[in-house]
Amino acid sequence: MSDIMKPMPFAQLMDWALSEHDAEGTVFGVKKSASYEPGSGIDLFGGRIEAPFGPAAGPNTQLAQNLVAGYYAGARFFELKTVQVMDGAEMTACIPKPCIAPGDVCYNCEWSTELTCEDALGEYVKGWFAAKLLGREWGLGADDGFIFNMSVGYDLEGIQSPKVDGFIEGMKDASNTPAWEECRAWALANLDRFEHVDAAFVESISPQVSTSMTVSTMHGCPAEQIEAIVRYLLVEKGLDTCVKVNPTLMGYDFVRERLDSLGYGALSMERTNFEKDLQWDDAEAMFRRLIEVAKGEGRQFGIKVCNTLPVNVTYNELPSDQMYMSGVALFPLAIAVVHRIAKTFEGNIHISFSAGADENNIAELYQAGVWPVTLATALLRPSGYDRFAKMAENVGLVTGSGKRHVDVEAVAALDESCVAGDRYRRPEHAQGKRSLPAELPFLDCLACRACMTVCPNRANVVIEVPGFKRKQIVHVDGMCNECGNCAVFCPYEGRPYRNKPTIFWSVEDMDASENDGFCRLPDGTFRVRLSGDTEVYDVDDAACGLVDEFRSVVIAVRDRYGYLLGPSAER
Ligand code: SF4
Ligand code: SF4
């Protein structure tokens, strides 16, 4: 196992998506797709979205395959993982792993993208291009029915650095980026793989990948710094801009009381985190000024509710001093922030939302004028991306000019009801991991697919292997950053990202890991590690010495799932 993710070349990404769709009727393991009626959609940030929801900036918007899986499932607003001046290996080294713990309450100690700014730009461009091609090919919706929304942090100096500025400008116009040329060249050379994509369509794809931004600031960022960043993005960069606010805006006492009333008394918080964060009076005055700045520039200014809540690590939840709470427990705090802002501005303000949103509350939020709505925690739980299809069904047809008005009464009702019923109350019985009293087997586990649906990067894959009654799980090393999420949901004692047969994309990757697994060599043989011993085998030779059942796994991957073998694998 290795915690370094490797971007997939566009050729492999597309081969994977098209081959899996043809053979299995799924795309990166996503079973349910949502498609939208021609002409549906609602205006936003100079574009149009066919559905008012999608993945939040986080683990589900880091790699191109995350974006393709989300688009196929029905997401139409993508808040891309935050990019900042500290990136790549330097960032990865700062994140203790595992970094996600989605139990009763979801915690994380992750941060911005673990890719370099340049690779992040490449992934977003590839995801954009792939969604355009696949959407057209499979008739999933209008060619321009989705929006990519950038997220940058965390201070003005970093955002103005050549590295982050290069990222922003590349997203505004990707036509001169290497990733754009890679996508365009692949598409033009592979038109025979499509029925509904031709050269004219490929050349018509807009290189304007994003014209909008959600600003992420650190907890404790001074008000003047937040305002300076938003002004800079609105005025100098010409971007529609939302600023993400924190639940701390409601003050320690309110948050403590509300959490206690819902059964979250054991959550430990520091009052100082509330005192050093943005205060309400400063926030209100700042929002009023920024609304005027945006009007003057002909841009949209909005507020994103909300960031995570910093809490103390008290039961070894994660290997960190502090962690960040998200998910259902955050909803009652976030909706109080929405209510306060909406009431103060009499509804005349753009509010987007992310805090415990899912298929059960998306319709209420959208009908209250609070959108787009993004998800992170719900996507990290079983069903994962498949939830988007249910969300599309629950929201129904979306049409309109996108004129923003939050229904203050509807928001007040949501604020009131979330503390009245049991929906947002901590469950009485902790929802711990239901472990089978057994170690996770290398082959032939229950094949419950949980590790596949909860993996944001799609690094666990279900395959069919002749000779086995049940499906098998293989793990793709290059796509995993050891976030730990799949281990939380596997019913066995064990970690799928550590204990399942692992496919390596290079000998170097294999040497950097202790996992048992295999790697295809240039001459067509396979380097295999089993029980720690590494040998090279010609798997077509039944007498090669490799144990038969594992030889079947390797052959099945090679012959039926060749795209798993990596960028250099010949099909
Ligand atoms: S395989 Fe598991 S540890 Fe790796 S990225 Fe996916 S969920 Fe995280
Ligand atoms: S490895 Fe665990 S989570 Fe994955 S399919 Fe097998 S039993 Fe289910």
Coordinates of C-alpha atoms and ligand atoms in Angstrom, one line a residue:
M1 CA 0.0 0.0 0.0
S2 CA 1.1 3.5 -0.7
D3 CA -0.6 6.8 0.3
I4 CA 0.5 8.5 -2.9
M5 CA -2.2 8.7 -5.5
K6 CA -1.3 8.7 -9.2
P7 CA -3.3 10.6 -11.8
M8 CA -4.5 8.2 -14.5
P9 CA -3.8 9.1 -18.1
F10 CA -6.9 10.2 -20.0
A11 CA -6.6 7.1 -22.3
Q12 CA -6.8 4.8 -19.3
L13 CA -9.6 6.8 -17.7
M14 CA -11.7 6.6 -20.8
D15 CA -10.9 3.0 -21.6
W16 CA -12.0 2.1 -18.1
A17 CA -15.2 4.0 -18.2
L18 CA -16.3 2.8 -21.7
S19 CA -15.2 -0.8 -21.1
E20 CA -16.8 -1.2 -17.7
H21 CA -20.0 0.5 -19.0
D22 CA -20.2 -1.9 -22.0
A23 CA -19.4 -5.0 -20.0
E24 CA -21.0 -4.4 -16.6
G25 CA -23.4 -1.5 -17.1
T26 CA -21.6 0.4 -14.3
V27 CA -19.1 3.2 -14.3
F28 CA -16.3 3.1 -11.7
G29 CA -18.6 0.9 -9.7
V30 CA -21.6 3.3 -9.8
K31 CA -24.7 1.3 -10.6
K32 CA -27.4 4.0 -10.8
S33 CA -27.2 6.8 -13.2
A34 CA -29.5 9.8 -13.4
S35 CA -30.2 11.5 -16.7
Y36 CA -32.0 14.8 -17.2
E37 CA -34.6 16.0 -19.7
P38 CA -33.5 18.3 -22.5
G39 CA -34.2 21.9 -21.5
S40 CA -34.2 21.3 -17.8
G41 CA -31.7 23.1 -15.5
I42 CA -31.3 26.3 -13.6
D43 CA -28.9 29.2 -14.2
L44 CA -25.9 29.6 -12.0
F45 CA -22.6 31.4 -12.3
G46 CA -23.1 32.1 -16.0
G47 CA -23.7 28.4 -16.7
R48 CA -26.5 26.0 -16.0
I49 CA -27.0 23.0 -13.8
E50 CA -29.5 20.2 -14.4
A51 CA -29.5 19.3 -10.7
P52 CA -28.8 21.5 -7.7
F53 CA -26.4 19.1 -6.0
G54 CA -23.0 17.4 -6.3
P55 CA -19.9 16.4 -4.4
A56 CA -18.3 18.9 -2.0
A57 CA -14.7 19.9 -2.0
G58 CA -13.1 16.9 -0.4
P59 CA -12.1 13.3 -1.1
N60 CA -14.8 12.9 -3.7
T61 CA -13.5 15.7 -6.0
Q62 CA -9.8 15.1 -6.1
L63 CA -9.2 12.7 -9.0
A64 CA -10.7 12.6 -12.5
Q65 CA -12.4 9.3 -11.8
N66 CA -14.2 10.8 -8.8
L67 CA -15.7 13.4 -11.1
V68 CA -16.7 10.9 -13.8
A69 CA -18.3 8.7 -11.2
G70 CA -20.2 11.7 -9.7
Y71 CA -21.4 12.9 -13.1
Y72 CA -22.6 9.5 -14.2
A73 CA -24.5 9.1 -10.9
G74 CA -26.3 12.4 -11.5
A75 CA -24.3 15.2 -9.8
R76 CA -24.3 18.5 -11.7
F77 CA -22.4 20.9 -9.4
F78 CA -18.9 19.9 -8.5
E79 CA -17.0 21.8 -5.8
L80 CA -13.5 20.7 -6.6
K81 CA -11.0 19.9 -3.9
T82 CA -9.2 22.9 -2.5
V83 CA -5.9 23.9 -4.0
Q84 CA -3.3 25.9 -2.1
V85 CA 0.3 26.8 -2.3
M86 CA 1.4 23.9 -0.2
D87 CA 0.8 20.8 -2.3
G88 CA 1.9 17.4 -3.5
A89 CA 4.2 15.4 -1.4
E90 CA 4.6 18.3 1.1
M91 CA 0.9 18.2 1.7
T92 CA 0.6 14.4 1.8
A93 CA 3.4 14.3 4.5
C94 CA 1.3 16.7 6.7
I95 CA -1.8 14.5 6.7
P96 CA -1.8 11.7 9.3
K97 CA -3.4 8.5 8.0
P98 CA -6.0 7.3 8.2
C99 CA -7.6 10.7 7.8
I100 CA -11.4 9.8 7.7
A101 CA -13.5 8.3 10.5
P102 CA -17.2 8.2 9.4
G103 CA -18.9 6.6 12.4
D104 CA -22.0 8.0 14.2
V105 CA -20.3 11.4 13.7
C106 CA -18.0 11.9 10.8
Y107 CA -14.5 13.2 11.5
N108 CA -11.6 13.9 9.3
C109 CA -8.1 15.4 9.6
E110 CA -7.5 15.8 5.9
W111 CA -7.0 19.1 4.2
S112 CA -6.5 20.4 0.7
T113 CA -5.5 18.3 -2.4
E114 CA -2.7 15.9 -2.0
L115 CA -1.8 16.4 -5.7
T116 CA 0.4 19.2 -7.0
C117 CA -1.4 22.3 -8.2
E118 CA -0.4 21.3 -11.8
D119 CA -1.7 17.7 -11.4
A120 CA -4.9 19.0 -9.7
L121 CA -5.5 21.2 -12.8
G122 CA -4.9 18.1 -15.0
E123 CA -7.4 16.0 -13.1
Y124 CA -10.1 18.6 -13.2
V125 CA -9.5 19.2 -17.0
K126 CA -9.7 15.4 -17.6
G127 CA -12.8 15.0 -15.5
W128 CA -14.5 17.9 -17.4
F129 CA -13.6 16.5 -20.8
A130 CA -14.6 13.0 -19.9
A131 CA -18.0 14.1 -18.5
K132 CA -18.6 16.0 -21.7
L133 CA -17.8 13.0 -23.9
L134 CA -19.6 10.4 -21.8
G135 CA -22.6 12.6 -21.2
R136 CA -23.1 13.0 -24.9
E137 CA -22.4 9.4 -25.7
W138 CA -24.8 8.0 -23.1
G139 CA -27.4 10.7 -23.4
L140 CA -27.1 11.7 -19.7
G141 CA -28.1 15.3 -20.2
A142 CA -27.3 18.6 -21.9
D143 CA -23.7 19.1 -23.0
D144 CA -23.5 22.2 -20.8
G145 CA -25.7 20.9 -17.9
F146 CA -23.0 20.9 -15.2
I147 CA -20.6 23.3 -13.5
F148 CA -17.1 22.9 -12.0
N149 CA -16.6 25.2 -9.1
M150 CA -13.0 25.9 -7.9
S151 CA -11.9 26.1 -4.3
V152 CA -8.7 27.8 -3.3
G153 CA -7.2 28.6 0.1
Y154 CA -6.0 29.7 2.5
D155 CA -4.5 33.2 2.4
L156 CA -4.2 36.0 -0.1
E157 CA -0.5 35.7 -0.5
G158 CA -0.8 32.0 -1.3
I159 CA -3.7 32.5 -3.7
Q160 CA -1.7 35.2 -5.6
S161 CA 1.4 32.9 -5.8
P162 CA 2.4 32.0 -9.4
K163 CA 1.6 28.3 -8.6
V164 CA -2.1 28.9 -7.5
D165 CA -2.6 31.7 -10.0
G166 CA -1.5 29.4 -12.8
F167 CA -4.1 26.9 -11.5
I168 CA -6.8 29.5 -11.5
E169 CA -6.0 30.8 -15.0
G170 CA -5.7 27.2 -16.3
M171 CA -9.2 26.5 -15.1
K172 CA -10.5 29.7 -16.6
D173 CA -9.1 28.7 -20.0
A174 CA -7.5 25.2 -20.2
S175 CA -6.9 25.4 -24.0
N176 CA -3.1 25.7 -23.6
T177 CA -2.7 23.1 -20.8
P178 CA -1.0 19.8 -21.5
A179 CA -4.1 18.0 -20.1
W180 CA -6.4 19.7 -22.6
E181 CA -4.2 18.6 -25.5
E182 CA -4.0 15.0 -24.0
C183 CA -7.9 14.8 -23.8
R184 CA -8.5 16.4 -27.2
A185 CA -5.9 14.2 -29.0
W186 CA -7.2 11.0 -27.4
A187 CA -10.8 11.9 -28.3
L188 CA -10.0 12.7 -31.9
A189 CA -8.0 9.5 -32.3
N190 CA -10.7 7.3 -30.7
L191 CA -13.9 8.5 -32.4
D192 CA -14.6 4.9 -33.4
R193 CA -15.3 4.1 -29.8
F194 CA -18.3 6.4 -29.8
E195 CA -21.7 6.4 -31.6
H196 CA -22.7 10.0 -30.7
V197 CA -19.4 11.9 -30.5
D198 CA -17.8 13.2 -33.6
A199 CA -14.9 15.5 -34.3
A200 CA -17.1 18.6 -34.4
F201 CA -18.4 17.8 -30.9
V202 CA -14.9 17.3 -29.6
E203 CA -13.7 20.6 -31.0
S204 CA -16.8 22.3 -29.6
I205 CA -16.0 21.4 -25.9
S206 CA -15.4 24.6 -24.0
P207 CA -12.0 25.0 -22.4
Q208 CA -13.6 27.3 -19.9
V209 CA -13.6 24.7 -17.1
S210 CA -14.6 27.0 -14.3
T211 CA -15.6 30.6 -13.8
S212 CA -16.5 30.4 -10.1
M213 CA -14.9 30.0 -6.8
T214 CA -15.6 28.9 -3.3
V215 CA -13.1 30.3 -0.9
S216 CA -11.9 28.2 1.9
T217 CA -10.2 30.0 4.8
M218 CA -8.5 28.5 7.8
H219 CA -10.3 28.5 11.1
G220 CA -9.1 31.7 12.8
C221 CA -8.6 33.6 9.5
P222 CA -9.0 37.3 10.3
A223 CA -12.1 39.1 8.8
E224 CA -9.9 41.6 6.8
Q225 CA -8.0 38.7 5.2
I226 CA -11.3 36.9 4.1
E227 CA -12.6 40.1 2.6
A228 CA -9.4 40.9 0.8
I229 CA -9.4 37.4 -0.8
V230 CA -13.0 37.6 -1.9
R231 CA -12.5 41.1 -3.3
Y232 CA -9.4 40.0 -5.2
L233 CA -11.3 37.0 -6.8
L234 CA -14.3 39.1 -7.7
V235 CA -12.5 42.1 -9.1
E236 CA -9.0 41.0 -10.2
K237 CA -9.8 37.4 -11.3
G238 CA -13.4 38.1 -12.5
L239 CA -14.9 35.1 -10.8
D240 CA -18.3 34.6 -9.2
T241 CA -17.2 33.9 -5.6
C242 CA -18.7 32.3 -2.5
V243 CA -17.1 32.4 0.9
K244 CA -17.3 29.4 3.2
V245 CA -18.3 30.3 6.7
N246 CA -17.9 28.3 9.9
P247 CA -20.5 27.0 12.3
T248 CA -18.6 28.9 14.9
L249 CA -20.4 32.0 13.6
M250 CA -23.3 31.0 16.0
G251 CA -21.0 31.3 19.0
Y252 CA -19.8 28.7 21.5
D253 CA -22.8 28.7 23.8
F254 CA -25.4 28.2 21.0
V255 CA -23.4 25.4 19.5
R256 CA -22.8 23.7 22.8
E257 CA -26.4 23.9 23.8
R258 CA -27.7 22.6 20.4
L259 CA -25.2 19.7 20.3
D260 CA -26.1 18.8 23.9
S261 CA -29.8 18.8 23.2
L262 CA -29.3 16.4 20.3
G263 CA -27.2 13.9 22.3
Y264 CA -23.8 15.1 21.3
G265 CA -22.7 16.0 24.8
A266 CA -19.5 13.9 24.5
L267 CA -18.1 16.1 21.7
S268 CA -15.4 18.2 23.1
M269 CA -14.7 21.7 21.7
E270 CA -12.5 24.6 22.6
R271 CA -14.1 28.0 23.2
T272 CA -11.0 29.7 21.8
N273 CA -11.7 28.3 18.4
F274 CA -15.0 30.2 18.4
E275 CA -13.4 33.4 19.7
K276 CA -10.7 33.6 17.1
D277 CA -13.0 32.8 14.1
L278 CA -15.1 35.3 12.2
Q279 CA -17.6 37.1 14.5
W280 CA -21.2 37.8 13.4
D281 CA -21.0 41.6 13.4
D282 CA -17.9 41.6 11.3
A283 CA -19.4 39.0 9.0
E284 CA -22.6 40.9 8.4
A285 CA -20.8 44.1 7.6
M286 CA -18.4 42.3 5.3
F287 CA -21.2 40.5 3.4
R288 CA -23.0 43.8 2.8
R289 CA -19.8 45.3 1.4
L290 CA -19.0 42.3 -0.8
I291 CA -22.5 42.2 -2.2
E292 CA -22.0 45.8 -3.4
V293 CA -18.5 44.9 -4.8
A294 CA -20.0 42.0 -6.7
K295 CA -22.8 44.1 -8.1
G296 CA -20.3 46.7 -9.3
E297 CA -18.4 44.0 -11.1
G298 CA -21.5 42.2 -12.5
R299 CA -20.5 39.1 -10.5
Q300 CA -22.3 36.9 -8.1
F301 CA -21.3 36.9 -4.4
G302 CA -22.6 34.2 -2.1
I303 CA -22.1 32.4 1.2
K304 CA -21.4 28.7 1.5
V305 CA -22.7 27.2 4.7
C306 CA -20.6 25.7 6.1
N307 CA -17.1 24.5 6.9
T308 CA -16.5 21.7 9.4
L309 CA -16.5 22.2 13.2
P310 CA -13.1 21.8 14.9
V311 CA -13.4 19.3 17.8
N312 CA -10.9 17.6 20.1
V313 CA -9.7 14.0 19.5
T314 CA -10.9 12.3 22.7
Y315 CA -11.2 8.6 22.0
N316 CA -8.4 8.1 19.5
E317 CA -10.8 8.6 16.6
L318 CA -7.9 9.7 14.4
P319 CA -4.2 10.1 14.7
S320 CA -4.3 13.8 15.2
D321 CA -4.6 16.4 18.0
Q322 CA -7.6 18.1 16.5
M323 CA -10.1 16.9 13.9
Y324 CA -13.1 18.3 12.0
M325 CA -16.6 17.2 12.4
S326 CA -19.0 16.9 9.4
G327 CA -22.1 15.0 8.4
V328 CA -25.5 14.8 10.0
A329 CA -24.4 16.3 13.3
L330 CA -23.4 19.4 11.5
F331 CA -26.8 20.0 9.9
P332 CA -28.5 21.5 13.0
L333 CA -25.6 24.0 13.4
A334 CA -25.4 24.9 9.7
I335 CA -29.1 25.4 9.3
A336 CA -29.0 27.8 12.2
V337 CA -26.3 29.8 10.4
V338 CA -28.4 29.8 7.2
H339 CA -31.5 31.0 9.1
R340 CA -29.5 33.8 10.7
I341 CA -28.1 35.0 7.4
A342 CA -31.3 34.6 5.5
K343 CA -33.3 36.6 8.1
T344 CA -30.7 39.3 8.3
F345 CA -30.7 39.8 4.5
E346 CA -34.5 39.2 4.1
G347 CA -33.7 36.3 1.9
N348 CA -31.9 38.4 -0.8
I349 CA -28.7 36.5 -0.7
H350 CA -27.1 33.5 -2.4
I351 CA -26.6 30.7 0.1
S352 CA -25.1 27.3 -0.9
F353 CA -25.0 24.5 1.5
S354 CA -23.0 21.5 2.7
A355 CA -23.5 19.9 6.1
G356 CA -25.3 16.6 6.5
A357 CA -27.1 17.0 3.2
D358 CA -28.4 13.8 1.6
E359 CA -31.4 12.3 -0.3
N360 CA -33.6 12.9 2.7
N361 CA -33.3 16.7 3.0
I362 CA -32.2 17.8 -0.5
A363 CA -35.8 18.6 -1.6
E364 CA -36.5 20.8 1.4
L365 CA -33.2 22.7 1.1
Y366 CA -33.7 23.3 -2.6
Q367 CA -37.3 24.4 -2.2
A368 CA -36.2 26.8 0.6
G369 CA -33.9 28.5 -2.0
V370 CA -30.7 27.1 -0.4
W371 CA -28.6 25.6 -3.2
P372 CA -26.4 24.3 -4.7
V373 CA -26.1 21.6 -2.1
T374 CA -22.9 19.6 -1.9
L375 CA -22.1 16.3 -0.1
A376 CA -19.1 14.7 1.4
T377 CA -19.9 12.5 4.4
A378 CA -23.0 10.9 2.7
L379 CA -20.8 9.9 -0.2
L380 CA -18.3 8.2 2.1
R381 CA -20.9 5.9 3.5
P382 CA -22.4 2.8 1.9
S383 CA -24.3 3.6 -1.4
G384 CA -21.8 6.4 -1.9
Y385 CA -22.3 8.0 -5.3
D386 CA -25.4 5.9 -6.0
R387 CA -27.3 8.4 -3.7
F388 CA -27.2 11.0 -6.4
A389 CA -29.8 9.1 -8.4
K390 CA -32.2 9.1 -5.4
M391 CA -31.5 12.9 -4.9
A392 CA -32.4 13.6 -8.5
E393 CA -35.7 11.7 -8.0
N394 CA -36.5 13.5 -4.8
V395 CA -35.8 17.0 -6.2
G396 CA -37.7 16.4 -9.5
L397 CA -37.4 18.5 -12.6
V398 CA -35.3 21.7 -12.0
T399 CA -36.0 24.7 -14.2
G400 CA -35.7 28.5 -13.9
S401 CA -33.6 31.6 -14.2
G402 CA -31.7 30.9 -11.0
K403 CA -32.8 34.2 -9.4
R404 CA -31.7 33.9 -5.8
H405 CA -34.1 34.2 -3.0
V406 CA -34.0 32.3 0.2
D407 CA -37.4 31.5 1.7
V408 CA -36.8 32.7 5.3
E409 CA -40.0 31.0 6.6
A410 CA -39.0 27.7 5.1
V411 CA -35.5 28.0 6.5
A412 CA -36.9 28.9 9.9
A413 CA -39.1 25.8 9.8
L414 CA -36.1 23.6 9.0
D415 CA -34.1 25.2 11.8
E416 CA -37.0 24.5 14.3
S417 CA -37.8 21.0 13.1
C418 CA -34.2 19.7 13.2
V419 CA -34.1 19.9 17.0
A420 CA -37.7 18.7 17.5
G421 CA -37.6 15.2 16.0
D422 CA -35.1 12.3 16.0
R423 CA -33.8 12.8 12.5
Y424 CA -30.7 14.7 13.6
R425 CA -30.4 13.3 17.1
R426 CA -27.5 11.0 17.9
P427 CA -28.6 7.4 17.7
E428 CA -29.0 5.8 21.1
H429 CA -27.0 2.8 20.2
A430 CA -23.7 3.6 18.6
Q431 CA -23.4 2.5 15.0
G432 CA -20.1 0.8 15.4
K433 CA -18.4 -1.5 12.9
R434 CA -20.3 -4.8 12.7
S435 CA -17.3 -7.1 12.5
L436 CA -17.5 -10.7 11.6
P437 CA -15.4 -12.7 14.0
A438 CA -12.8 -13.4 11.4
E439 CA -9.9 -11.8 9.6
L440 CA -10.6 -10.4 6.2
P441 CA -9.7 -13.2 3.7
F442 CA -7.3 -12.4 0.8
L443 CA -9.8 -14.0 -1.6
D444 CA -13.5 -15.0 -1.3
C445 CA -14.7 -12.4 1.3
L446 CA -18.5 -11.7 1.5
A447 CA -18.2 -9.5 -1.5
C448 CA -20.7 -7.1 0.1
R449 CA -19.2 -4.3 -2.1
A450 CA -19.1 -1.8 0.8
C451 CA -15.4 -1.1 0.3
M452 CA -16.1 -0.3 -3.3
T453 CA -19.1 2.0 -2.8
V454 CA -17.4 4.0 0.1
C455 CA -14.1 4.5 -1.6
P456 CA -13.9 8.1 -2.9
N457 CA -11.2 7.2 -5.4
R458 CA -12.8 3.9 -6.7
A459 CA -9.6 2.0 -5.7
N460 CA -11.5 -1.2 -4.7
V461 CA -13.0 -3.0 -7.7
V462 CA -15.4 -6.0 -7.8
I463 CA -14.4 -8.5 -10.5
E464 CA -15.7 -11.9 -11.7
V465 CA -13.2 -14.7 -11.7
P466 CA -13.9 -18.0 -13.4
G467 CA -13.9 -20.8 -10.8
F468 CA -15.2 -18.7 -7.9
K469 CA -18.8 -18.7 -6.9
R470 CA -18.6 -15.2 -5.4
K471 CA -17.2 -12.0 -7.0
Q472 CA -13.7 -11.0 -5.9
I473 CA -12.3 -7.7 -4.7
V474 CA -9.1 -6.3 -6.0
H475 CA -7.4 -3.2 -4.8
V476 CA -5.7 -0.7 -7.2
D477 CA -2.6 0.7 -5.4
G478 CA -2.2 3.8 -7.7
M479 CA -5.6 5.2 -6.8
C480 CA -5.5 4.9 -3.0
N481 CA -4.3 7.5 -0.6
E482 CA -4.9 5.3 2.5
C483 CA -7.7 7.5 3.8
G484 CA -8.9 4.5 5.7
N485 CA -12.6 4.8 4.9
C486 CA -13.0 1.3 3.4
A487 CA -11.6 -0.3 6.5
V488 CA -14.4 1.3 8.6
F489 CA -17.2 -0.4 6.6
C490 CA -15.7 -3.8 5.9
P491 CA -17.5 -6.3 8.2
Y492 CA -14.4 -8.3 8.8
E493 CA -11.4 -7.5 10.9
G494 CA -9.0 -6.1 8.4
R495 CA -8.4 -3.4 5.9
P496 CA -9.4 -3.9 2.2
Y497 CA -6.7 -1.5 1.1
R498 CA -4.1 -3.6 2.9
N499 CA -5.4 -7.1 2.8
K500 CA -7.0 -7.6 -0.7
P501 CA -5.1 -8.6 -3.8
T502 CA -3.4 -5.4 -5.0
I503 CA -2.8 -4.4 -8.6
F504 CA 0.4 -2.3 -9.0
W505 CA 1.0 0.0 -12.0
S506 CA 4.8 -0.3 -11.8
V507 CA 7.5 -2.4 -10.2
E508 CA 8.6 0.7 -8.2
D509 CA 5.1 1.0 -6.7
M510 CA 5.1 -2.7 -5.9
D511 CA 8.5 -2.3 -4.1
A512 CA 7.1 0.7 -2.1
S513 CA 4.4 -1.5 -0.7
E514 CA 4.1 -4.6 1.4
N515 CA 0.7 -5.7 0.0
D516 CA 0.4 -9.0 -1.7
G517 CA -0.5 -8.6 -5.3
F518 CA 0.8 -8.3 -8.8
C519 CA 2.2 -6.1 -11.6
R520 CA 2.3 -6.7 -15.3
L521 CA 5.8 -6.6 -16.8
P522 CA 6.6 -5.2 -20.3
D523 CA 7.1 -8.8 -21.7
G524 CA 3.6 -9.9 -20.6
T525 CA 4.7 -11.9 -17.6
F526 CA 3.5 -11.0 -14.1
R527 CA 5.5 -10.1 -11.0
V528 CA 3.5 -11.6 -8.1
R529 CA 3.9 -11.3 -4.4
L530 CA 2.2 -13.8 -2.2
S531 CA 2.7 -14.2 1.5
G532 CA 5.6 -11.7 1.1
D533 CA 7.5 -13.8 -1.5
T534 CA 8.0 -12.2 -4.9
E535 CA 8.3 -14.2 -8.2
V536 CA 7.8 -13.6 -11.9
Y537 CA 5.3 -15.9 -13.6
D538 CA 4.1 -16.7 -17.1
V539 CA 0.5 -17.1 -16.1
D540 CA -0.5 -18.7 -19.4
D541 CA 1.7 -21.7 -18.4
A542 CA -0.4 -23.8 -16.0
A543 CA 2.8 -25.3 -14.7
C544 CA 4.4 -21.9 -13.9
G545 CA 4.2 -22.6 -10.2
L546 CA 1.7 -19.9 -9.2
V547 CA -1.2 -21.3 -7.1
D548 CA -4.1 -22.0 -9.4
E549 CA -6.8 -19.9 -7.8
F550 CA -4.5 -16.8 -7.8
R551 CA -3.4 -17.5 -11.4
S552 CA -7.2 -17.3 -12.3
V553 CA -7.4 -13.9 -10.6
V554 CA -4.4 -12.5 -12.6
I555 CA -5.7 -13.9 -15.9
A556 CA -9.2 -12.6 -15.3
V557 CA -7.8 -9.1 -14.7
R558 CA -5.6 -9.3 -17.7
D559 CA -8.3 -10.6 -20.1
R560 CA -11.4 -8.9 -18.9
Y561 CA -10.3 -5.8 -16.8
G562 CA -7.1 -4.8 -18.6
Y563 CA -7.7 -1.2 -17.8
L564 CA -6.9 -2.0 -14.1
L565 CA -3.3 -2.9 -15.0
G566 CA -2.2 0.7 -15.4
P567 CA -1.1 3.3 -17.8
S568 CA 1.5 1.3 -19.6
A569 CA -0.5 -2.0 -19.8
E570 CA -1.2 -3.2 -23.3
R571 CA -4.8 -4.3 -23.9
Ligands
SF4_1 S1 -9.1 2.0 -1.0 FE1 -9.8 2.5 1.1 S2 -8.1 3.6 2.0 FE2 -7.8 3.6 -0.2 S3 -8.7 5.5 -0.9 FE3 -10.2 3.9 -1.1 S4 -11.4 4.1 0.8 FE4 -9.5 5.2 1.1
SF4_2 S1 -13.4 -6.6 1.4 FE1 -14.9 -6.3 3.1 S2 -16.1 -4.6 2.5 FE2 -15.0 -5.3 0.7 S3 -16.5 -6.7 -0.3 FE3 -15.1 -7.9 1.0 S4 -16.3 -8.1 2.9 FE4 -17.2 -6.4 1.8

